[in-house]
Phi, psi and omega in degrees: 000131189232168169232123167260123182247137183196157193259106171280159190280137185316321190298324188277337178301128160320149159296135181203165190276338169307339180285314189302313167315321184272352203271137204278334186235094183230160203224141159246113171251112175284104174312120155314179165136227195283122181314314201284335177288314193272344173331302192289333195272337169290326188274345167298310180304301180320303188305343196272326186281358168286000186271138162298151176074357194262094166285152171244107195235160167281167173275007197259311180256351185295152177246102172341301170310336171291334202269023182260342174282015203187153169263152202240165152233111163258105159238169211117166183263143192257111169286175168282151191163179199280314210280294197276342166293316196305318198273324190295332179298337198263345180302127169315154166308122180101004195249119172236150167217119184222156189311336187229022164190165190210142179234130190197138180063032155088005183229145178256138186233112169221042177263178186295316196261020159306121184232189178203121169237108186244137182224128161212170179287154184289145209266343196261328181197113194285356176272356171250183188247125146249142172239118186247123177240125206181124183259156179295318165234171175305312186291328183304306177276359171279322164297358191251305192332314195291311186252010178310329204265004173278022181236020176296356193253008177247154199260336166213165196208146170222148194227144163221131229327097201040048179218136185271135179238352157217164169184162191286153178246238180271352179271074185287119162311117162261141176294184204251040175254120198288164194293309205270347167282332171311000193246000000 
C-alpha cells in the first residue's frame, strides 16, 4: 500500500474562482454604469486591491490584448462592450448572459434576486481563468458580495436572494477553447 501525493496542474483543474485567487497574475474588471448598481462590485475590487498583484480597471478602460496574460474577475451587469463580447464568445454552448437574464444548466434565470458566479478558461490562454460575477439587480449582487469567495470551488453558482439555488457538480461547463489548445 502506498499513498501518492501530487500537485494537480492548474490546467487540469476545472475553471473556478479559486484559480483566480491563487494566480499570481490577476486583473479585476468592473463594469461602469450607475454608481449605485456598481457599488457591490467596486467593494469586491477594493478588498482585492489590498493584495499584491491585483490590477483593477473599469471595463471601458481595459485593453483586450492585455487579458491573455492574467486570470480575470469580471464583475457587474453585462452590457454590450468589448470585454463582455470577449467573455460571451468563450461561453459554453447553451449559456447566455444579458443584463436582464442568464441561461445556465439548461435553465433561464430572470428574477430580480438572481445572481451568477461563473468561471471559464481564459479564451486567450487556458492557463488562466475568467470568473464573472453579476446580479440582475444591485441588491442581488450586494447580498452575495461579502461571501463571494466562499464559493470558489464551483465552476458556477446561481443565487436567489442571497441563497444558492444551483451549482456545478461533476458536469463542469467547458469553454470553447479547443482541447489541443489547453496544454
